[in-house]
Amino acid sequence: MRSPGLPTISAGITVLISAVVCYADPLPVNFGVVVFPAFQALDVFGPLDVLNMLSTQFKTNLFIIADTMDPVSTKSRAAAMNSTGSDFGQSIVPTHTFQNAPPLDVLIVPGGQGTRAPDLATTRAFIKDTFPSLQYLLTICTGSALVASTGVLDGRNATSNKASWVWATSQGPEVNWIPKARWTQDGNIWTSSGVAAGMDATYAFVEAIYGLAAADWILSKVEYERHTDPHWDPWGEYYNTTWPIV
């Protein structure tokens, strides 16, 4: 869905509110993001910065949800992924655990090396148990592989990181994986290609739910040039992802 025409950016909040009259009712308020060790930083912080700007125009709440309340780092726990011996990463502090997370309207699931960890049973259970009560689910990069492993994406169109295509698609053999997509929308689920594509998917989500004026206003503030064609991802060409999967 699109609002007619391109709004004047300087019109501000009045334009944004008028642009969503015909959109989702009620608008989502409670956003949650799942984090786990070795999540990909931009998978989380790219979409969240888009939503940071959205929150200045619409009432939204954010919850950071993890297995425990301990800070969660982007650092890989696999020695093979740190052959340089670097001590470099960022941590995020959860607001809730899987056991006490509040009701959510939107759940964001990032990717990263941590999606390959063997100890994600509680993460998968939370995603699967929470999905039926959500308005919307967004996955970034190999976050779609993590969600696919729960069965939530079975029968749905989805995409994932093209560099990790073979592994990611193996996590959901009943998913209709779209190999050239920058992002997909199937009902109330958005999935994106690798890392930076999560921002394009988030802008597409904002446009669909809050209107084109809202998405364009945020673009003007963060000075980002978005991909607007969900069907084409240049990294699908680069990594030669094909259909059917072989």
PDB file of C-alpha atoms in Angstrom:
ATOM      1  CA  MET A   1       0.000   0.000   0.000  1.00  0.00           C
ATOM      2  CA  ARG A   2       1.223   3.515  -0.816  1.00  0.00           C
ATOM      3  CA  SER A   3       0.025   6.981  -0.007  1.00  0.00           C
ATOM      4  CA  PRO A   4      -0.681   8.972  -3.202  1.00  0.00           C
ATOM      5  CA  GLY A   5       2.268  10.994  -4.388  1.00  0.00           C
ATOM      6  CA  LEU A   6       5.427  12.076  -2.612  1.00  0.00           C
ATOM      7  CA  PRO A   7       4.705  14.294   0.416  1.00  0.00           C
ATOM      8  CA  THR A   8       6.522  17.504   1.191  1.00  0.00           C
ATOM      9  CA  ILE A   9       9.094  16.534   3.826  1.00  0.00           C
ATOM     10  CA  SER A  10       8.811  19.873   5.638  1.00  0.00           C
ATOM     11  CA  ALA A  11       5.128  19.253   6.329  1.00  0.00           C
ATOM     12  CA  GLY A  12       6.325  17.110   9.234  1.00  0.00           C
ATOM     13  CA  ILE A  13       4.179  15.141  11.594  1.00  0.00           C
ATOM     14  CA  THR A  14       0.838  16.327  10.186  1.00  0.00           C
ATOM     15  CA  VAL A  15       1.658  14.687   6.851  1.00  0.00           C
ATOM     16  CA  LEU A  16       2.863  11.521   8.564  1.00  0.00           C
ATOM     17  CA  ILE A  17      -0.286  11.096  10.607  1.00  0.00           C
ATOM     18  CA  SER A  18      -2.588  11.808   7.671  1.00  0.00           C
ATOM     19  CA  ALA A  19      -0.693   9.250   5.597  1.00  0.00           C
ATOM     20  CA  VAL A  20      -1.581   6.358   7.890  1.00  0.00           C
ATOM     21  CA  VAL A  21      -5.348   6.827   8.075  1.00  0.00           C
ATOM     22  CA  CYS A  22      -5.878   3.908   5.695  1.00  0.00           C
ATOM     23  CA  TYR A  23      -3.145   1.722   7.114  1.00  0.00           C
ATOM     24  CA  ALA A  24      -2.986  -0.873   9.879  1.00  0.00           C
ATOM     25  CA  ASP A  25      -5.455  -0.380  12.695  1.00  0.00           C
ATOM     26  CA  PRO A  26      -4.355  -0.521  15.400  1.00  0.00           C
ATOM     27  CA  LEU A  27      -0.793   0.492  14.648  1.00  0.00           C
ATOM     28  CA  PRO A  28       1.822  -1.664  16.399  1.00  0.00           C
ATOM     29  CA  VAL A  29       3.223  -0.233  19.617  1.00  0.00           C
ATOM     30  CA  ASN A  30       5.370  -2.873  21.338  1.00  0.00           C
ATOM     31  CA  PHE A  31       8.478  -3.885  19.374  1.00  0.00           C
ATOM     32  CA  GLY A  32      10.837  -6.625  20.515  1.00  0.00           C
ATOM     33  CA  VAL A  33      14.203  -7.716  19.171  1.00  0.00           C
ATOM     34  CA  VAL A  34      15.722 -11.104  19.982  1.00  0.00           C
ATOM     35  CA  VAL A  35      19.467 -11.100  20.634  1.00  0.00           C
ATOM     36  CA  PHE A  36      21.928 -13.948  21.154  1.00  0.00           C
ATOM     37  CA  PRO A  37      25.737 -14.174  21.330  1.00  0.00           C
ATOM     38  CA  ALA A  38      27.436 -13.308  18.021  1.00  0.00           C
ATOM     39  CA  PHE A  39      24.440 -11.508  16.535  1.00  0.00           C
ATOM     40  CA  GLN A  40      25.306  -9.275  13.576  1.00  0.00           C
ATOM     41  CA  ALA A  41      25.510  -5.660  14.740  1.00  0.00           C
ATOM     42  CA  LEU A  42      23.909  -3.981  11.701  1.00  0.00           C
ATOM     43  CA  ASP A  43      21.125  -6.586  11.633  1.00  0.00           C
ATOM     44  CA  VAL A  44      19.992  -5.112  14.949  1.00  0.00           C
ATOM     45  CA  PHE A  45      21.124  -1.505  14.932  1.00  0.00           C
ATOM     46  CA  GLY A  46      20.260  -0.713  11.294  1.00  0.00           C
ATOM     47  CA  PRO A  47      16.551  -1.547  11.630  1.00  0.00           C
ATOM     48  CA  LEU A  48      16.427  -0.142  15.162  1.00  0.00           C
ATOM     49  CA  ASP A  49      17.738   3.230  14.016  1.00  0.00           C
ATOM     50  CA  VAL A  50      14.976   3.401  11.411  1.00  0.00           C
ATOM     51  CA  LEU A  51      12.523   2.632  14.210  1.00  0.00           C
ATOM     52  CA  ASN A  52      14.242   5.125  16.536  1.00  0.00           C
ATOM     53  CA  MET A  53      13.229   7.822  14.071  1.00  0.00           C
ATOM     54  CA  LEU A  54       9.757   6.345  13.692  1.00  0.00           C
ATOM     55  CA  SER A  55       9.293   6.570  17.460  1.00  0.00           C
ATOM     56  CA  THR A  56       9.600  10.364  17.292  1.00  0.00           C
ATOM     57  CA  GLN A  57       6.433  10.448  15.202  1.00  0.00           C
ATOM     58  CA  PHE A  58       4.414   7.479  16.480  1.00  0.00           C
ATOM     59  CA  LYS A  59       4.019   5.905  19.905  1.00  0.00           C
ATOM     60  CA  THR A  60       6.314   2.862  20.094  1.00  0.00           C
ATOM     61  CA  ASN A  61       8.058   0.880  22.843  1.00  0.00           C
ATOM     62  CA  LEU A  62      11.198  -1.243  22.453  1.00  0.00           C
ATOM     63  CA  PHE A  63      12.166  -4.398  24.334  1.00  0.00           C
ATOM     64  CA  ILE A  64      15.525  -6.192  23.982  1.00  0.00           C
ATOM     65  CA  ILE A  65      14.955  -9.879  24.716  1.00  0.00           C
ATOM     66  CA  ALA A  66      17.567 -12.562  25.401  1.00  0.00           C
ATOM     67  CA  ASP A  67      18.084 -15.800  27.268  1.00  0.00           C
ATOM     68  CA  THR A  68      19.400 -13.955  30.352  1.00  0.00           C
ATOM     69  CA  MET A  69      19.789 -10.356  31.494  1.00  0.00           C
ATOM     70  CA  ASP A  70      23.548 -10.462  30.894  1.00  0.00           C
ATOM     71  CA  PRO A  71      24.930  -8.152  28.172  1.00  0.00           C
ATOM     72  CA  VAL A  72      24.951  -9.895  24.787  1.00  0.00           C
ATOM     73  CA  SER A  73      28.017  -9.413  22.578  1.00  0.00           C
ATOM     74  CA  THR A  74      28.515  -9.427  18.840  1.00  0.00           C
ATOM     75  CA  LYS A  75      31.807 -11.280  19.352  1.00  0.00           C
ATOM     76  CA  SER A  76      31.948 -14.721  17.794  1.00  0.00           C
ATOM     77  CA  ARG A  77      32.393 -17.602  20.201  1.00  0.00           C
ATOM     78  CA  ALA A  78      33.984 -19.737  17.461  1.00  0.00           C
ATOM     79  CA  ALA A  79      37.780 -19.615  17.390  1.00  0.00           C
ATOM     80  CA  ALA A  80      37.715 -20.221  13.645  1.00  0.00           C
ATOM     81  CA  MET A  81      35.936 -16.891  13.188  1.00  0.00           C
ATOM     82  CA  ASN A  82      38.655 -14.963  15.043  1.00  0.00           C
ATOM     83  CA  SER A  83      41.953 -16.090  13.593  1.00  0.00           C
ATOM     84  CA  THR A  84      43.479 -12.654  14.298  1.00  0.00           C
ATOM     85  CA  GLY A  85      42.958 -12.857  18.045  1.00  0.00           C
ATOM     86  CA  SER A  86      41.057  -9.572  17.999  1.00  0.00           C
ATOM     87  CA  ASP A  87      39.127  -8.335  21.006  1.00  0.00           C
ATOM     88  CA  PHE A  88      36.533  -6.318  19.129  1.00  0.00           C
ATOM     89  CA  GLY A  89      32.772  -6.269  19.479  1.00  0.00           C
ATOM     90  CA  GLN A  90      29.775  -4.471  20.894  1.00  0.00           C
ATOM     91  CA  SER A  91      27.334  -5.542  23.571  1.00  0.00           C
ATOM     92  CA  ILE A  92      23.671  -4.812  24.073  1.00  0.00           C
ATOM     93  CA  VAL A  93      21.889  -4.979  27.418  1.00  0.00           C
ATOM     94  CA  PRO A  94      18.589  -6.911  27.438  1.00  0.00           C
ATOM     95  CA  THR A  95      15.512  -5.414  29.020  1.00  0.00           C
ATOM     96  CA  HIS A  96      13.771  -8.786  29.393  1.00  0.00           C
ATOM     97  CA  THR A  97      14.389 -12.503  29.178  1.00  0.00           C
ATOM     98  CA  PHE A  98      12.417 -15.062  27.219  1.00  0.00           C
ATOM     99  CA  GLN A  99      10.641 -15.929  30.447  1.00  0.00           C
ATOM    100  CA  ASN A 100       9.315 -12.453  31.280  1.00  0.00           C
ATOM    101  CA  ALA A 101       9.027 -10.701  27.922  1.00  0.00           C
ATOM    102  CA  PRO A 102       5.931  -8.505  27.617  1.00  0.00           C
ATOM    103  CA  PRO A 103       3.274  -8.990  24.926  1.00  0.00           C
ATOM    104  CA  LEU A 104       4.646  -7.841  21.581  1.00  0.00           C
ATOM    105  CA  ASP A 105       3.140  -6.473  18.398  1.00  0.00           C
ATOM    106  CA  VAL A 106       6.339  -6.779  16.322  1.00  0.00           C
ATOM    107  CA  LEU A 107       9.282  -9.141  16.739  1.00  0.00           C
ATOM    108  CA  ILE A 108      12.613  -8.627  14.966  1.00  0.00           C
ATOM    109  CA  VAL A 109      15.001 -11.580  14.607  1.00  0.00           C
ATOM    110  CA  PRO A 110      18.543 -10.724  13.441  1.00  0.00           C
ATOM    111  CA  GLY A 111      21.145 -12.991  11.926  1.00  0.00           C
ATOM    112  CA  GLY A 112      24.874 -13.402  12.426  1.00  0.00           C
ATOM    113  CA  GLN A 113      27.270 -16.199  13.228  1.00  0.00           C
ATOM    114  CA  GLY A 114      25.290 -16.847  16.383  1.00  0.00           C
ATOM    115  CA  THR A 115      22.415 -18.330  14.372  1.00  0.00           C
ATOM    116  CA  ARG A 116      24.639 -21.390  13.871  1.00  0.00           C
ATOM    117  CA  ALA A 117      25.193 -21.962  17.599  1.00  0.00           C
ATOM    118  CA  PRO A 118      24.095 -25.319  19.033  1.00  0.00           C
ATOM    119  CA  ASP A 119      22.406 -23.830  22.121  1.00  0.00           C
ATOM    120  CA  LEU A 120      19.490 -21.877  20.664  1.00  0.00           C
ATOM    121  CA  ALA A 121      16.651 -24.096  21.872  1.00  0.00           C
ATOM    122  CA  THR A 122      15.195 -21.427  24.168  1.00  0.00           C
ATOM    123  CA  THR A 123      15.495 -18.792  21.427  1.00  0.00           C
ATOM    124  CA  ARG A 124      13.634 -21.009  18.971  1.00  0.00           C
ATOM    125  CA  ALA A 125      10.956 -21.832  21.535  1.00  0.00           C
ATOM    126  CA  PHE A 126      10.386 -18.142  22.265  1.00  0.00           C
ATOM    127  CA  ILE A 127      10.042 -17.291  18.569  1.00  0.00           C
ATOM    128  CA  LYS A 128       7.653 -20.164  17.899  1.00  0.00           C
ATOM    129  CA  ASP A 129       5.539 -19.518  20.990  1.00  0.00           C
ATOM    130  CA  THR A 130       5.372 -15.754  20.430  1.00  0.00           C
ATOM    131  CA  PHE A 131       4.589 -15.726  16.720  1.00  0.00           C
ATOM    132  CA  PRO A 132       0.835 -16.481  16.941  1.00  0.00           C
ATOM    133  CA  SER A 133       0.204 -13.354  19.041  1.00  0.00           C
ATOM    134  CA  LEU A 134       2.272 -10.986  16.880  1.00  0.00           C
ATOM    135  CA  GLN A 135       0.963  -8.494  14.380  1.00  0.00           C
ATOM    136  CA  TYR A 136       4.220  -8.648  12.422  1.00  0.00           C
ATOM    137  CA  LEU A 137       7.492 -10.584  12.281  1.00  0.00           C
ATOM    138  CA  LEU A 138      10.671  -9.222  10.668  1.00  0.00           C
ATOM    139  CA  THR A 139      13.812 -11.272  10.062  1.00  0.00           C
ATOM    140  CA  ILE A 140      17.168  -9.897   9.019  1.00  0.00           C
ATOM    141  CA  CYS A 141      19.867 -11.868   7.197  1.00  0.00           C
ATOM    142  CA  THR A 142      20.194 -15.417   8.595  1.00  0.00           C
ATOM    143  CA  GLY A 143      17.549 -14.580  11.153  1.00  0.00           C
ATOM    144  CA  SER A 144      15.220 -16.149   8.596  1.00  0.00           C
ATOM    145  CA  ALA A 145      17.169 -19.413   8.905  1.00  0.00           C
ATOM    146  CA  LEU A 146      16.710 -19.321  12.677  1.00  0.00           C
ATOM    147  CA  VAL A 147      12.974 -18.695  12.300  1.00  0.00           C
ATOM    148  CA  ALA A 148      12.699 -21.304   9.533  1.00  0.00           C
ATOM    149  CA  SER A 149      14.098 -23.930  11.892  1.00  0.00           C
ATOM    150  CA  THR A 150      11.036 -23.413  14.117  1.00  0.00           C
ATOM    151  CA  GLY A 151       8.568 -24.208  11.314  1.00  0.00           C
ATOM    152  CA  VAL A 152       7.062 -20.699  11.413  1.00  0.00           C
ATOM    153  CA  LEU A 153       8.048 -20.028   7.786  1.00  0.00           C
ATOM    154  CA  ASP A 154       6.771 -23.336   6.379  1.00  0.00           C
ATOM    155  CA  GLY A 155       4.788 -22.699   3.207  1.00  0.00           C
ATOM    156  CA  ARG A 156       5.808 -19.029   3.143  1.00  0.00           C
ATOM    157  CA  ASN A 157       7.954 -17.006   0.774  1.00  0.00           C
ATOM    158  CA  ALA A 158      11.220 -15.957   2.413  1.00  0.00           C
ATOM    159  CA  THR A 159      14.789 -14.980   1.630  1.00  0.00           C
ATOM    160  CA  SER A 160      18.086 -14.834   3.487  1.00  0.00           C
ATOM    161  CA  ASN A 161      21.773 -13.939   3.291  1.00  0.00           C
ATOM    162  CA  LYS A 162      23.068 -14.886  -0.166  1.00  0.00           C
ATOM    163  CA  ALA A 163      26.598 -15.709   1.035  1.00  0.00           C
ATOM    164  CA  SER A 164      25.055 -18.243   3.436  1.00  0.00           C
ATOM    165  CA  TRP A 165      22.311 -19.367   1.055  1.00  0.00           C
ATOM    166  CA  VAL A 166      22.954 -23.116   1.085  1.00  0.00           C
ATOM    167  CA  TRP A 167      23.125 -23.333   4.874  1.00  0.00           C
ATOM    168  CA  ALA A 168      20.274 -20.908   5.495  1.00  0.00           C
ATOM    169  CA  THR A 169      17.841 -22.619   3.154  1.00  0.00           C
ATOM    170  CA  SER A 170      18.694 -26.019   4.630  1.00  0.00           C
ATOM    171  CA  GLN A 171      17.149 -24.850   7.899  1.00  0.00           C
ATOM    172  CA  GLY A 172      13.672 -24.757   6.383  1.00  0.00           C
ATOM    173  CA  PRO A 173      13.076 -27.331   3.631  1.00  0.00           C
ATOM    174  CA  GLU A 174       9.351 -26.486   3.585  1.00  0.00           C
ATOM    175  CA  VAL A 175       9.959 -22.769   3.003  1.00  0.00           C
ATOM    176  CA  ASN A 176       9.565 -21.211  -0.462  1.00  0.00           C
ATOM    177  CA  TRP A 177      12.992 -19.589  -0.580  1.00  0.00           C
ATOM    178  CA  ILE A 178      13.291 -16.702  -3.070  1.00  0.00           C
ATOM    179  CA  PRO A 179      16.918 -16.614  -4.228  1.00  0.00           C
ATOM    180  CA  LYS A 180      17.070 -13.193  -5.915  1.00  0.00           C
ATOM    181  CA  ALA A 181      14.962 -11.218  -3.440  1.00  0.00           C
ATOM    182  CA  ARG A 182      16.301  -8.242  -1.537  1.00  0.00           C
ATOM    183  CA  TRP A 183      13.421  -8.812   0.860  1.00  0.00           C
ATOM    184  CA  THR A 184      10.084 -10.589   0.878  1.00  0.00           C
ATOM    185  CA  GLN A 185       6.707  -9.928   2.411  1.00  0.00           C
ATOM    186  CA  ASP A 186       4.334 -12.837   2.891  1.00  0.00           C
ATOM    187  CA  GLY A 187       1.312 -11.839   4.926  1.00  0.00           C
ATOM    188  CA  ASN A 188       2.560 -10.423   8.215  1.00  0.00           C
ATOM    189  CA  ILE A 189       6.149 -11.659   7.775  1.00  0.00           C
ATOM    190  CA  TRP A 190       9.019  -9.683   6.243  1.00  0.00           C
ATOM    191  CA  THR A 191      12.360 -11.400   5.589  1.00  0.00           C
ATOM    192  CA  SER A 192      15.504  -9.765   4.235  1.00  0.00           C
ATOM    193  CA  SER A 193      18.693 -10.698   2.471  1.00  0.00           C
ATOM    194  CA  GLY A 194      22.061 -10.166   4.160  1.00  0.00           C
ATOM    195  CA  VAL A 195      22.886  -7.556   6.811  1.00  0.00           C
ATOM    196  CA  ALA A 196      22.371  -4.116   5.163  1.00  0.00           C
ATOM    197  CA  ALA A 197      19.297  -5.423   3.329  1.00  0.00           C
ATOM    198  CA  GLY A 198      17.582  -5.406   6.700  1.00  0.00           C
ATOM    199  CA  MET A 199      17.321  -1.642   6.481  1.00  0.00           C
ATOM    200  CA  ASP A 200      15.573  -1.878   3.111  1.00  0.00           C
ATOM    201  CA  ALA A 201      13.141  -4.423   4.532  1.00  0.00           C
ATOM    202  CA  THR A 202      12.504  -2.187   7.535  1.00  0.00           C
ATOM    203  CA  TYR A 203      11.781   0.804   5.308  1.00  0.00           C
ATOM    204  CA  ALA A 204       9.410  -1.396   3.301  1.00  0.00           C
ATOM    205  CA  PHE A 205       7.698  -2.387   6.550  1.00  0.00           C
ATOM    206  CA  VAL A 206       7.407   1.246   7.641  1.00  0.00           C
ATOM    207  CA  GLU A 207       5.968   2.214   4.252  1.00  0.00           C
ATOM    208  CA  ALA A 208       3.438  -0.619   4.328  1.00  0.00           C
ATOM    209  CA  ILE A 209       2.254   0.026   7.881  1.00  0.00           C
ATOM    210  CA  TYR A 210       2.821   3.756   8.453  1.00  0.00           C
ATOM    211  CA  GLY A 211       2.770   5.092   4.893  1.00  0.00           C
ATOM    212  CA  LEU A 212       5.194   6.309   2.266  1.00  0.00           C
ATOM    213  CA  ALA A 213       5.374   9.751   3.879  1.00  0.00           C
ATOM    214  CA  ALA A 214       6.716   8.246   7.093  1.00  0.00           C
ATOM    215  CA  ALA A 215       9.340   6.166   5.262  1.00  0.00           C
ATOM    216  CA  ASP A 216      10.470   9.143   3.174  1.00  0.00           C
ATOM    217  CA  TRP A 217      10.664  11.414   6.215  1.00  0.00           C
ATOM    218  CA  ILE A 218      12.939   8.916   7.994  1.00  0.00           C
ATOM    219  CA  LEU A 219      15.078   8.557   4.855  1.00  0.00           C
ATOM    220  CA  SER A 220      15.570  12.317   4.778  1.00  0.00           C
ATOM    221  CA  LYS A 221      16.752  12.332   8.381  1.00  0.00           C
ATOM    222  CA  VAL A 222      19.218   9.433   8.177  1.00  0.00           C
ATOM    223  CA  GLU A 223      20.291  10.290   4.602  1.00  0.00           C
ATOM    224  CA  TYR A 224      19.921   6.716   3.424  1.00  0.00           C
ATOM    225  CA  GLU A 225      19.355   5.627  -0.194  1.00  0.00           C
ATOM    226  CA  ARG A 226      17.085   2.607  -0.058  1.00  0.00           C
ATOM    227  CA  HIS A 227      16.571  -0.258  -2.493  1.00  0.00           C
ATOM    228  CA  THR A 228      12.931  -0.123  -3.543  1.00  0.00           C
ATOM    229  CA  ASP A 229      12.738  -3.298  -5.657  1.00  0.00           C
ATOM    230  CA  PRO A 230      12.193  -6.322  -3.380  1.00  0.00           C
ATOM    231  CA  HIS A 231      12.698  -8.758  -6.257  1.00  0.00           C
ATOM    232  CA  TRP A 232      16.321  -7.952  -7.035  1.00  0.00           C
ATOM    233  CA  ASP A 233      19.333  -8.305  -4.763  1.00  0.00           C
ATOM    234  CA  PRO A 234      22.755  -7.708  -6.382  1.00  0.00           C
ATOM    235  CA  TRP A 235      24.267 -10.242  -3.983  1.00  0.00           C
ATOM    236  CA  GLY A 236      22.055 -12.916  -5.466  1.00  0.00           C
ATOM    237  CA  GLU A 237      23.881 -12.272  -8.726  1.00  0.00           C
ATOM    238  CA  TYR A 238      27.267 -12.157  -7.014  1.00  0.00           C
ATOM    239  CA  TYR A 239      26.797 -15.456  -5.171  1.00  0.00           C
ATOM    240  CA  ASN A 240      24.858 -17.023  -8.050  1.00  0.00           C
ATOM    241  CA  THR A 241      21.942 -18.216  -5.964  1.00  0.00           C
ATOM    242  CA  THR A 242      19.626 -20.245  -8.154  1.00  0.00           C
ATOM    243  CA  TRP A 243      16.135 -21.702  -8.126  1.00  0.00           C
ATOM    244  CA  PRO A 244      15.371 -24.486  -7.562  1.00  0.00           C
ATOM    245  CA  ILE A 245      17.864 -25.018  -4.742  1.00  0.00           C
ATOM    246  CA  VAL A 246      20.415 -27.669  -5.714  1.00  0.00           C
TER     247      VAL A 246
END
